[in-house]
Amino acid sequence: MNKLKKFPYKRVLVLGLAKSGTATCNVLSRNGVHVIANDLKAKETDPEMAQLKAKGVKLVLGEHPLSLLDQVDLVIKNPGIPYHNEMISVAESKGIPVWTEIECLNYLIDNPIIAITGSNGKTTTTTLCHDILRKSQQSVQLAGNIGRVAIEVAEQLKDDEKLVLELSSFQLKGVKTFKPKIAVFLNLFEAHLDYHGDFLDYQQAKANIFARLTAEDYLVYNADDVRVSQLIQSSAATRIPFSTTTKRVDGAWADKTHIYFKEQKIMERSSIRLVGAHNLENILASVAATFLLGATVEGVRETLTTFNGVKHRLQFVAEKEGRLFYNDSKATNILASSKALTAFNKPVHLIAGGLDRGNGFDDLIPFLDHVKGMYLYGQTAGKLATAGKKAKVKEVLTGETLQDMVESAFKNAQPGEVILLSPACASWDQFKTFEERGDMFINLVHTL
Protein backbone atom coordinates (compact mmCIF):
# COMPACT_ATOMS: atom_id res chain seq x y z
CA MET A 1 0.00 0.00 0.00
CA ASN A 2 1.45 3.39 -1.04
CA LYS A 3 1.77 6.16 1.55
CA LEU A 4 1.43 9.92 1.08
CA LYS A 5 4.86 11.49 0.66
CA LYS A 6 5.57 15.12 1.55
CA PHE A 7 1.84 15.87 1.82
CA PRO A 8 1.76 19.52 2.94
CA TYR A 9 -1.56 19.61 4.84
CA LYS A 10 -2.62 18.21 8.22
CA ARG A 11 -6.30 19.19 8.39
CA VAL A 12 -8.52 18.52 5.37
CA LEU A 13 -12.20 19.14 4.67
CA VAL A 14 -13.58 16.58 2.18
CA LEU A 15 -16.66 18.14 0.63
CA GLY A 16 -19.13 15.69 -0.92
CA LEU A 17 -19.22 11.99 0.00
CA ALA A 18 -19.96 10.22 -3.24
CA LYS A 19 -17.46 7.57 -4.36
CA SER A 20 -14.49 9.90 -4.75
CA GLY A 21 -15.11 11.71 -1.45
CA THR A 22 -15.43 8.51 0.55
CA ALA A 23 -12.28 7.07 -1.06
CA THR A 24 -10.39 10.28 -0.33
CA CYS A 25 -11.42 10.19 3.33
CA ASN A 26 -10.21 6.60 3.60
CA VAL A 27 -6.81 7.28 2.04
CA LEU A 28 -6.16 10.48 4.01
CA SER A 29 -7.21 8.98 7.34
CA ARG A 30 -4.93 5.98 6.75
CA ASN A 31 -2.08 8.47 6.34
CA GLY A 32 -2.67 10.26 9.63
CA VAL A 33 -4.42 13.32 8.18
CA HIS A 34 -7.17 14.86 10.31
CA VAL A 35 -10.28 14.64 8.09
CA ILE A 36 -13.64 16.37 8.33
CA ALA A 37 -16.21 14.96 5.90
CA ASN A 38 -19.12 17.20 4.96
CA ASP A 39 -22.13 16.12 2.89
CA LEU A 40 -25.66 17.45 2.54
CA LYS A 41 -27.46 14.20 1.70
CA ALA A 42 -25.53 11.41 3.45
CA LYS A 43 -26.83 10.00 6.75
CA GLU A 44 -24.88 8.71 9.73
CA THR A 45 -26.77 5.42 9.46
CA ASP A 46 -25.32 4.78 5.98
CA PRO A 47 -22.79 1.89 6.16
CA GLU A 48 -20.07 3.98 4.50
CA MET A 49 -20.52 6.76 7.06
CA ALA A 50 -20.27 4.34 9.97
CA GLN A 51 -17.01 3.00 8.54
CA LEU A 52 -15.57 6.50 8.15
CA LYS A 53 -16.57 7.41 11.69
CA ALA A 54 -14.85 4.26 13.00
CA LYS A 55 -11.64 5.43 11.29
CA GLY A 56 -11.74 8.74 13.13
CA VAL A 57 -13.21 10.86 10.35
CA LYS A 58 -15.37 13.68 11.74
CA LEU A 59 -18.77 13.66 10.00
CA VAL A 60 -20.82 16.80 9.45
CA LEU A 61 -23.96 15.83 7.55
CA GLY A 62 -27.15 17.55 6.43
CA GLU A 63 -25.73 21.09 6.29
CA HIS A 64 -22.69 23.04 5.08
CA PRO A 65 -21.59 25.18 8.06
CA LEU A 66 -19.01 27.76 6.99
CA SER A 67 -17.38 27.46 10.41
CA LEU A 68 -15.78 24.20 9.22
CA LEU A 69 -13.41 26.28 7.13
CA ASP A 70 -11.84 27.67 10.32
CA GLN A 71 -10.74 24.14 11.23
CA VAL A 72 -8.91 23.11 8.04
CA ASP A 73 -6.07 24.18 5.76
CA LEU A 74 -7.21 22.34 2.60
CA VAL A 75 -10.53 21.51 0.91
CA ILE A 76 -10.85 18.49 -1.38
CA LYS A 77 -14.19 18.63 -3.15
CA ASN A 78 -16.25 16.25 -5.22
CA PRO A 79 -15.58 17.19 -8.88
CA GLY A 80 -19.28 17.82 -9.53
CA ILE A 81 -19.63 20.54 -6.89
CA PRO A 82 -19.54 23.89 -8.73
CA TYR A 83 -17.14 26.64 -7.74
CA HIS A 84 -19.97 29.06 -7.02
CA ASN A 85 -20.96 26.82 -4.09
CA GLU A 86 -20.70 28.99 -0.97
CA MET A 87 -18.30 26.65 0.84
CA ILE A 88 -15.94 26.75 -2.14
CA SER A 89 -16.13 30.50 -2.77
CA VAL A 90 -15.62 31.32 0.92
CA ALA A 91 -12.68 28.88 1.16
CA GLU A 92 -11.02 30.56 -1.81
CA SER A 93 -11.63 34.01 -0.33
CA LYS A 94 -9.85 32.84 2.84
CA GLY A 95 -6.88 31.59 0.82
CA ILE A 96 -7.63 27.92 1.52
CA PRO A 97 -6.61 25.74 -1.45
CA VAL A 98 -9.43 23.81 -3.15
CA TRP A 99 -8.45 20.55 -4.82
CA THR A 100 -10.02 17.51 -6.41
CA GLU A 101 -8.57 14.15 -5.32
CA ILE A 102 -6.53 13.88 -8.54
CA GLU A 103 -4.10 16.41 -7.03
CA CYS A 104 -3.15 13.83 -4.38
CA LEU A 105 -1.80 11.32 -6.89
CA ASN A 106 1.73 12.65 -7.26
CA TYR A 107 2.00 12.58 -3.43
CA LEU A 108 1.18 8.85 -3.53
CA ILE A 109 2.99 7.39 -6.54
CA ASP A 110 5.88 7.92 -8.93
CA ASN A 111 4.56 5.39 -11.45
CA PRO A 112 4.14 6.43 -15.09
CA ILE A 113 0.70 7.92 -15.70
CA ILE A 114 -1.13 8.36 -19.01
CA ALA A 115 -3.78 11.04 -18.39
CA ILE A 116 -6.45 11.54 -21.05
CA THR A 117 -8.85 14.41 -21.56
CA GLY A 118 -10.94 16.01 -24.31
CA SER A 119 -14.51 17.03 -24.93
CA ASN A 120 -15.30 13.67 -26.59
CA GLY A 121 -13.75 10.22 -26.79
CA LYS A 122 -12.10 10.05 -23.36
CA THR A 123 -13.58 6.74 -22.25
CA THR A 124 -12.88 4.95 -25.53
CA THR A 125 -9.29 6.21 -25.66
CA THR A 126 -8.65 5.39 -22.00
CA THR A 127 -10.00 1.86 -22.46
CA LEU A 128 -7.96 1.37 -25.64
CA CYS A 129 -4.75 2.50 -23.90
CA HIS A 130 -5.38 0.10 -21.03
CA ASP A 131 -6.11 -2.82 -23.36
CA ILE A 132 -3.13 -2.16 -25.63
CA LEU A 133 -0.69 -2.06 -22.70
CA ARG A 134 -2.24 -5.15 -21.13
CA LYS A 135 -1.99 -7.05 -24.42
CA SER A 136 1.61 -5.84 -24.71
CA GLN A 137 2.28 -7.83 -21.52
CA GLN A 138 2.55 -4.77 -19.29
CA SER A 139 1.08 -4.31 -15.81
CA VAL A 140 -1.46 -1.49 -15.91
CA GLN A 141 -4.47 -0.17 -13.98
CA LEU A 142 -7.39 2.00 -15.08
CA ALA A 143 -8.99 4.81 -13.05
CA GLY A 144 -10.49 8.31 -12.98
CA ASN A 145 -13.65 9.56 -14.61
CA ILE A 146 -14.14 6.09 -16.09
CA GLY A 147 -15.50 4.74 -12.80
CA ARG A 148 -12.70 3.66 -10.44
CA VAL A 149 -11.59 6.36 -8.01
CA ALA A 150 -8.04 7.42 -8.89
CA ILE A 151 -6.77 8.00 -5.34
CA GLU A 152 -7.97 4.55 -4.28
CA VAL A 153 -6.32 2.82 -7.26
CA ALA A 154 -3.09 4.79 -6.81
CA GLU A 155 -2.86 3.80 -3.14
CA GLN A 156 -2.87 0.12 -4.16
CA LEU A 157 -0.69 0.48 -7.28
CA LYS A 158 2.32 -1.84 -7.42
CA ASP A 159 5.80 -0.56 -8.22
CA ASP A 160 5.84 -2.07 -11.73
CA GLU A 161 2.32 -0.95 -12.68
CA LYS A 162 1.35 1.91 -14.95
CA LEU A 163 -1.81 3.97 -14.49
CA VAL A 164 -4.18 5.12 -17.24
CA LEU A 165 -6.52 7.95 -16.16
CA GLU A 166 -9.59 9.45 -17.77
CA LEU A 167 -9.90 13.05 -16.54
CA SER A 168 -12.80 15.46 -16.94
CA SER A 169 -12.62 19.25 -16.83
CA PHE A 170 -14.34 19.05 -13.43
CA GLN A 171 -11.44 17.00 -12.06
CA LEU A 172 -8.72 19.00 -13.81
CA LYS A 173 -9.96 22.39 -12.60
CA GLY A 174 -9.02 21.32 -9.07
CA VAL A 175 -5.36 20.42 -9.67
CA LYS A 176 -2.37 22.64 -8.89
CA THR A 177 0.76 20.48 -9.28
CA PHE A 178 -0.52 17.21 -10.81
CA LYS A 179 1.79 16.01 -13.60
CA PRO A 180 1.40 12.81 -15.63
CA LYS A 181 4.20 11.31 -17.70
CA ILE A 182 2.00 11.41 -20.82
CA ALA A 183 -0.93 13.77 -21.32
CA VAL A 184 -3.41 13.07 -24.14
CA PHE A 185 -5.57 15.93 -25.43
CA LEU A 186 -8.20 14.59 -27.85
CA ASN A 187 -10.33 17.58 -28.91
CA LEU A 188 -11.90 20.75 -27.61
CA PHE A 189 -15.33 22.25 -28.17
CA GLU A 190 -17.80 24.14 -26.02
CA ALA A 191 -19.18 21.94 -23.23
CA HIS A 192 -20.18 22.13 -19.56
CA LEU A 193 -20.57 25.90 -19.70
CA ASP A 194 -23.24 25.67 -16.99
CA TYR A 195 -20.44 24.49 -14.67
CA HIS A 196 -17.53 26.58 -15.93
CA GLY A 197 -19.40 29.77 -16.68
CA ASP A 198 -17.60 30.41 -19.96
CA PHE A 199 -15.46 28.67 -22.56
CA LEU A 200 -12.23 30.29 -21.31
CA ASP A 201 -12.62 28.68 -17.89
CA TYR A 202 -13.35 25.31 -19.52
CA GLN A 203 -10.24 25.64 -21.72
CA GLN A 204 -8.04 26.55 -18.78
CA ALA A 205 -9.31 23.57 -16.80
CA LYS A 206 -8.49 21.23 -19.68
CA ALA A 207 -5.04 22.83 -20.10
CA ASN A 208 -4.17 21.78 -16.54
CA ILE A 209 -3.47 18.30 -17.91
CA PHE A 210 -0.26 19.56 -19.55
CA ALA A 211 0.47 22.79 -17.64
CA ARG A 212 3.35 21.35 -15.59
CA LEU A 213 4.88 18.94 -18.11
CA THR A 214 8.58 19.29 -18.88
CA ALA A 215 10.61 18.31 -21.93
CA GLU A 216 11.03 14.86 -20.36
CA ASP A 217 7.26 14.36 -20.51
CA TYR A 218 5.00 13.87 -23.54
CA LEU A 219 1.90 15.65 -24.81
CA VAL A 220 -0.08 13.63 -27.36
CA TYR A 221 -2.45 16.02 -29.10
CA ASN A 222 -4.92 16.26 -31.98
CA ALA A 223 -3.11 18.15 -34.72
CA ASP A 224 -6.38 18.35 -36.70
CA ASP A 225 -8.14 20.31 -33.93
CA VAL A 226 -7.33 24.01 -34.30
CA ARG A 227 -8.31 24.89 -30.74
CA VAL A 228 -6.18 22.11 -29.26
CA SER A 229 -3.21 22.97 -31.48
CA GLN A 230 -3.35 26.60 -30.40
CA LEU A 231 -3.82 25.85 -26.71
CA ILE A 232 -0.87 23.45 -26.42
CA GLN A 233 1.62 25.98 -27.84
CA SER A 234 2.45 27.05 -24.27
CA SER A 235 3.48 23.52 -23.25
CA ALA A 236 7.12 22.68 -22.52
CA ALA A 237 6.47 18.96 -23.11
CA THR A 238 7.76 16.92 -26.00
CA ARG A 239 4.79 17.11 -28.39
CA ILE A 240 3.52 14.05 -30.23
CA PRO A 241 0.76 14.89 -32.73
CA PHE A 242 -1.83 12.59 -34.22
CA SER A 243 -3.75 13.23 -37.43
CA THR A 244 -6.32 11.46 -39.58
CA THR A 245 -5.67 13.81 -42.51
CA THR A 246 -1.93 14.48 -42.69
CA LYS A 247 1.21 12.35 -42.64
CA ARG A 248 2.97 13.03 -39.32
CA VAL A 249 6.32 11.27 -39.07
CA ASP A 250 6.67 12.81 -35.61
CA GLY A 251 3.50 11.13 -34.33
CA ALA A 252 0.57 8.84 -35.22
CA TRP A 253 -1.32 9.14 -38.49
CA ALA A 254 -3.41 7.30 -41.03
CA ASP A 255 -3.77 7.14 -44.76
CA LYS A 256 -6.66 5.49 -46.59
CA THR A 257 -5.42 1.97 -45.97
CA HIS A 258 -3.16 1.84 -42.88
CA ILE A 259 -2.35 3.43 -39.53
CA TYR A 260 1.22 4.41 -38.63
CA PHE A 261 3.34 5.48 -35.71
CA LYS A 262 6.03 7.81 -37.03
CA GLU A 263 7.38 5.92 -40.06
CA GLN A 264 6.32 2.47 -38.88
CA LYS A 265 3.32 0.85 -40.58
CA ILE A 266 1.20 -0.66 -37.80
CA MET A 267 -1.80 -2.35 -39.42
CA GLU A 268 -4.49 -2.18 -42.08
CA ARG A 269 -7.49 -0.01 -41.29
CA SER A 270 -9.80 -2.67 -42.70
CA SER A 271 -8.84 -4.95 -39.79
CA ILE A 272 -9.93 -2.45 -37.14
CA ARG A 273 -13.21 -3.35 -35.42
CA LEU A 274 -14.16 0.17 -34.27
CA VAL A 275 -16.04 2.31 -36.79
CA GLY A 276 -16.20 6.06 -37.28
CA ALA A 277 -13.85 8.95 -38.02
CA HIS A 278 -13.94 10.06 -34.40
CA ASN A 279 -12.85 6.59 -33.30
CA LEU A 280 -9.93 6.70 -35.73
CA GLU A 281 -8.75 9.78 -33.80
CA ASN A 282 -9.13 7.87 -30.53
CA ILE A 283 -7.19 4.95 -31.99
CA LEU A 284 -4.29 7.11 -33.17
CA ALA A 285 -4.11 8.88 -29.80
CA SER A 286 -4.02 5.50 -28.05
CA VAL A 287 -1.33 4.15 -30.35
CA ALA A 288 0.89 7.19 -29.78
CA ALA A 289 0.47 7.24 -26.00
CA THR A 290 1.04 3.52 -25.51
CA PHE A 291 4.04 3.25 -27.84
CA LEU A 292 5.69 5.93 -25.71
CA LEU A 293 5.34 3.53 -22.76
CA GLY A 294 6.61 0.47 -24.60
CA ALA A 295 3.53 -1.05 -26.23
CA THR A 296 4.14 -3.60 -28.96
CA VAL A 297 2.76 -3.77 -32.49
CA GLU A 298 1.28 -7.15 -31.57
CA GLY A 299 -0.50 -5.60 -28.58
CA VAL A 300 -1.97 -2.85 -30.74
CA ARG A 301 -3.13 -5.27 -33.42
CA GLU A 302 -4.70 -7.68 -30.94
CA THR A 303 -6.66 -4.86 -29.31
CA LEU A 304 -7.82 -3.13 -32.48
CA THR A 305 -8.97 -6.30 -34.21
CA THR A 306 -11.12 -7.40 -31.24
CA PHE A 307 -12.26 -4.19 -29.50
CA ASN A 308 -16.00 -3.67 -30.09
CA GLY A 309 -16.17 -0.29 -28.39
CA VAL A 310 -17.00 0.90 -24.91
CA LYS A 311 -20.43 -0.25 -23.81
CA HIS A 312 -23.19 2.14 -24.95
CA ARG A 313 -20.75 4.19 -27.08
CA LEU A 314 -21.20 3.03 -30.67
CA GLN A 315 -20.83 -0.52 -29.39
CA PHE A 316 -21.21 -3.37 -31.86
CA VAL A 317 -23.86 -5.68 -30.39
CA ALA A 318 -24.55 -8.48 -32.85
CA GLU A 319 -25.30 -9.49 -36.40
CA LYS A 320 -28.81 -10.88 -36.85
CA GLU A 321 -29.76 -12.33 -40.23
CA GLY A 322 -27.16 -10.07 -41.85
CA ARG A 323 -28.33 -6.91 -40.05
CA LEU A 324 -25.66 -5.15 -37.95
CA PHE A 325 -26.81 -3.79 -34.58
CA TYR A 326 -24.96 -0.94 -32.80
CA ASN A 327 -25.71 0.44 -29.33
CA ASP A 328 -24.97 4.16 -28.97
CA SER A 329 -27.25 4.82 -25.98
CA LYS A 330 -24.67 7.29 -24.60
CA ALA A 331 -25.64 9.65 -27.45
CA THR A 332 -27.85 11.91 -25.34
CA ASN A 333 -27.65 14.92 -27.66
CA ILE A 334 -27.74 15.82 -31.36
CA LEU A 335 -23.96 16.24 -31.66
CA ALA A 336 -23.28 12.73 -30.37
CA SER A 337 -25.85 11.16 -32.69
CA SER A 338 -24.48 13.15 -35.64
CA LYS A 339 -21.02 11.67 -35.02
CA ALA A 340 -22.49 8.18 -34.80
CA LEU A 341 -24.32 8.57 -38.11
CA THR A 342 -21.12 9.67 -39.89
CA ALA A 343 -19.47 6.41 -38.80
CA PHE A 344 -21.39 4.39 -41.41
CA ASN A 345 -21.41 4.41 -45.19
CA LYS A 346 -24.05 1.66 -45.33
CA PRO A 347 -27.81 2.34 -45.14
CA VAL A 348 -28.80 3.04 -41.54
CA HIS A 349 -32.04 2.40 -39.68
CA LEU A 350 -31.96 4.89 -36.81
CA ILE A 351 -33.73 4.26 -33.50
CA ALA A 352 -34.01 7.50 -31.52
CA GLY A 353 -36.06 9.41 -28.99
CA GLY A 354 -36.32 10.18 -25.31
CA LEU A 355 -36.69 13.10 -22.94
CA ASP A 356 -38.00 16.35 -24.42
CA ARG A 357 -35.72 19.22 -23.36
CA GLY A 358 -37.49 21.73 -25.56
CA ASN A 359 -35.11 21.71 -28.53
CA GLY A 360 -35.86 20.83 -32.14
CA PHE A 361 -33.85 18.42 -34.27
CA ASP A 362 -33.18 20.33 -37.49
CA ASP A 363 -29.43 20.17 -36.74
CA LEU A 364 -29.65 16.42 -37.26
CA ILE A 365 -31.04 16.74 -40.81
CA PRO A 366 -27.67 17.04 -42.66
CA PHE A 367 -26.62 13.68 -41.19
CA LEU A 368 -29.72 11.76 -42.30
CA ASP A 369 -28.85 11.48 -45.99
CA HIS A 370 -28.01 7.75 -45.77
CA VAL A 371 -30.70 6.95 -43.19
CA LYS A 372 -33.23 4.62 -44.79
CA GLY A 373 -35.62 4.48 -41.83
CA MET A 374 -36.24 6.27 -38.53
CA TYR A 375 -37.94 4.47 -35.63
CA LEU A 376 -38.90 6.98 -32.97
CA TYR A 377 -40.33 6.66 -29.48
CA GLY A 378 -40.69 8.61 -26.26
CA GLN A 379 -41.45 12.29 -25.67
CA THR A 380 -39.47 13.51 -28.69
CA ALA A 381 -40.86 11.05 -31.27
CA GLY A 382 -42.96 13.72 -32.98
CA LYS A 383 -40.17 16.29 -33.19
CA LEU A 384 -37.72 13.74 -34.56
CA ALA A 385 -40.33 12.60 -37.08
CA THR A 386 -40.63 16.19 -38.33
CA ALA A 387 -36.84 16.31 -38.88
CA GLY A 388 -36.92 12.95 -40.64
CA LYS A 389 -39.64 14.06 -43.03
CA LYS A 390 -37.77 17.29 -43.81
CA ALA A 391 -34.73 15.14 -44.65
CA LYS A 392 -36.92 12.97 -46.89
CA VAL A 393 -36.13 9.79 -44.97
CA LYS A 394 -37.99 6.99 -46.74
CA GLU A 395 -39.56 5.34 -43.66
CA VAL A 396 -40.43 7.34 -40.52
CA LEU A 397 -42.28 5.39 -37.82
CA THR A 398 -43.26 6.41 -34.30
CA GLY A 399 -44.24 4.23 -31.39
CA GLU A 400 -44.51 4.04 -27.64
CA THR A 401 -41.53 1.94 -26.61
CA LEU A 402 -37.98 1.01 -27.53
CA GLN A 403 -39.08 -2.60 -27.97
CA ASP A 404 -41.64 -1.60 -30.62
CA MET A 405 -39.00 0.30 -32.57
CA VAL A 406 -36.35 -2.44 -32.41
CA GLU A 407 -38.86 -4.95 -33.80
CA SER A 408 -39.96 -2.56 -36.57
CA ALA A 409 -36.38 -1.74 -37.57
CA PHE A 410 -35.46 -5.44 -37.72
CA LYS A 411 -38.50 -6.14 -39.88
CA ASN A 412 -37.74 -3.32 -42.36
CA ALA A 413 -33.95 -3.54 -42.60
CA GLN A 414 -32.23 -5.62 -45.26
CA PRO A 415 -29.14 -7.84 -44.83
CA GLY A 416 -25.98 -5.74 -44.83
CA GLU A 417 -27.72 -2.70 -43.35
CA VAL A 418 -27.11 -1.10 -39.95
CA ILE A 419 -29.65 -0.78 -37.13
CA LEU A 420 -28.38 1.95 -34.83
CA LEU A 421 -29.68 3.01 -31.43
CA SER A 422 -28.45 6.60 -31.14
CA PRO A 423 -31.24 8.44 -29.30
CA ALA A 424 -30.08 12.10 -29.55
CA CYS A 425 -31.95 12.54 -26.25
CA ALA A 426 -31.58 11.85 -22.55
CA SER A 427 -33.20 8.65 -21.34
CA TRP A 428 -35.15 9.94 -18.36
CA ASP A 429 -38.66 9.83 -19.83
CA GLN A 430 -38.67 6.01 -19.80
CA PHE A 431 -35.36 4.92 -18.23
CA LYS A 432 -33.34 5.82 -15.13
CA THR A 433 -30.05 6.05 -17.07
CA PHE A 434 -28.64 5.74 -20.58
CA GLU A 435 -27.00 2.50 -19.36
CA GLU A 436 -30.40 1.01 -18.54
CA ARG A 437 -31.66 2.05 -21.99
CA GLY A 438 -28.63 0.51 -23.71
CA ASP A 439 -28.89 -2.72 -21.72
CA MET A 440 -32.53 -3.08 -22.75
CA PHE A 441 -31.54 -2.57 -26.40
CA ILE A 442 -28.86 -5.26 -26.12
CA ASN A 443 -31.32 -7.69 -24.55
CA LEU A 444 -33.94 -6.94 -27.22
CA VAL A 445 -31.41 -7.58 -29.99
CA HIS A 446 -30.33 -10.91 -28.52
CA THR A 447 -33.92 -12.09 -28.17
CA LEU A 448 -35.02 -11.22 -31.72
PDB file of C-alpha atoms in Angstrom, residues 27-28 34 93 101 130 159 172 178 215 233 251 257 267 282 326 372 379 398 429:
ATOM      1  CA  VAL A  27      -6.809   7.282   2.044  1.00  0.00           C
ATOM      2  CA  LEU A  28      -6.158  10.477   4.011  1.00  0.00           C
ATOM      3  CA  HIS A  34      -7.175  14.863  10.314  1.00  0.00           C
ATOM      4  CA  SER A  93     -11.632  34.013  -0.331  1.00  0.00           C
ATOM      5  CA  GLU A 101      -8.573  14.148  -5.325  1.00  0.00           C
ATOM      6  CA  HIS A 130      -5.377   0.104 -21.035  1.00  0.00           C
ATOM      7  CA  ASP A 159       5.804  -0.556  -8.225  1.00  0.00           C
ATOM      8  CA  LEU A 172      -8.724  18.999 -13.807  1.00  0.00           C
ATOM      9  CA  PHE A 178      -0.519  17.209 -10.814  1.00  0.00           C
ATOM     10  CA  ALA A 215      10.613  18.309 -21.929  1.00  0.00           C
ATOM     11  CA  GLN A 233       1.622  25.982 -27.835  1.00  0.00           C
ATOM     12  CA  GLY A 251       3.498  11.129 -34.327  1.00  0.00           C
ATOM     13  CA  THR A 257      -5.420   1.970 -45.967  1.00  0.00           C
ATOM     14  CA  MET A 267      -1.801  -2.347 -39.424  1.00  0.00           C
ATOM     15  CA  ASN A 282      -9.128   7.870 -30.534  1.00  0.00           C
ATOM     16  CA  TYR A 326     -24.963  -0.943 -32.798  1.00  0.00           C
ATOM     17  CA  LYS A 372     -33.230   4.618 -44.787  1.00  0.00           C
ATOM     18  CA  GLN A 379     -41.452  12.289 -25.667  1.00  0.00           C
ATOM     19  CA  THR A 398     -43.258   6.410 -34.304  1.00  0.00           C
ATOM     20  CA  ASP A 429     -38.657   9.835 -19.829  1.00  0.00           C
TER      21      ASP A 429
END
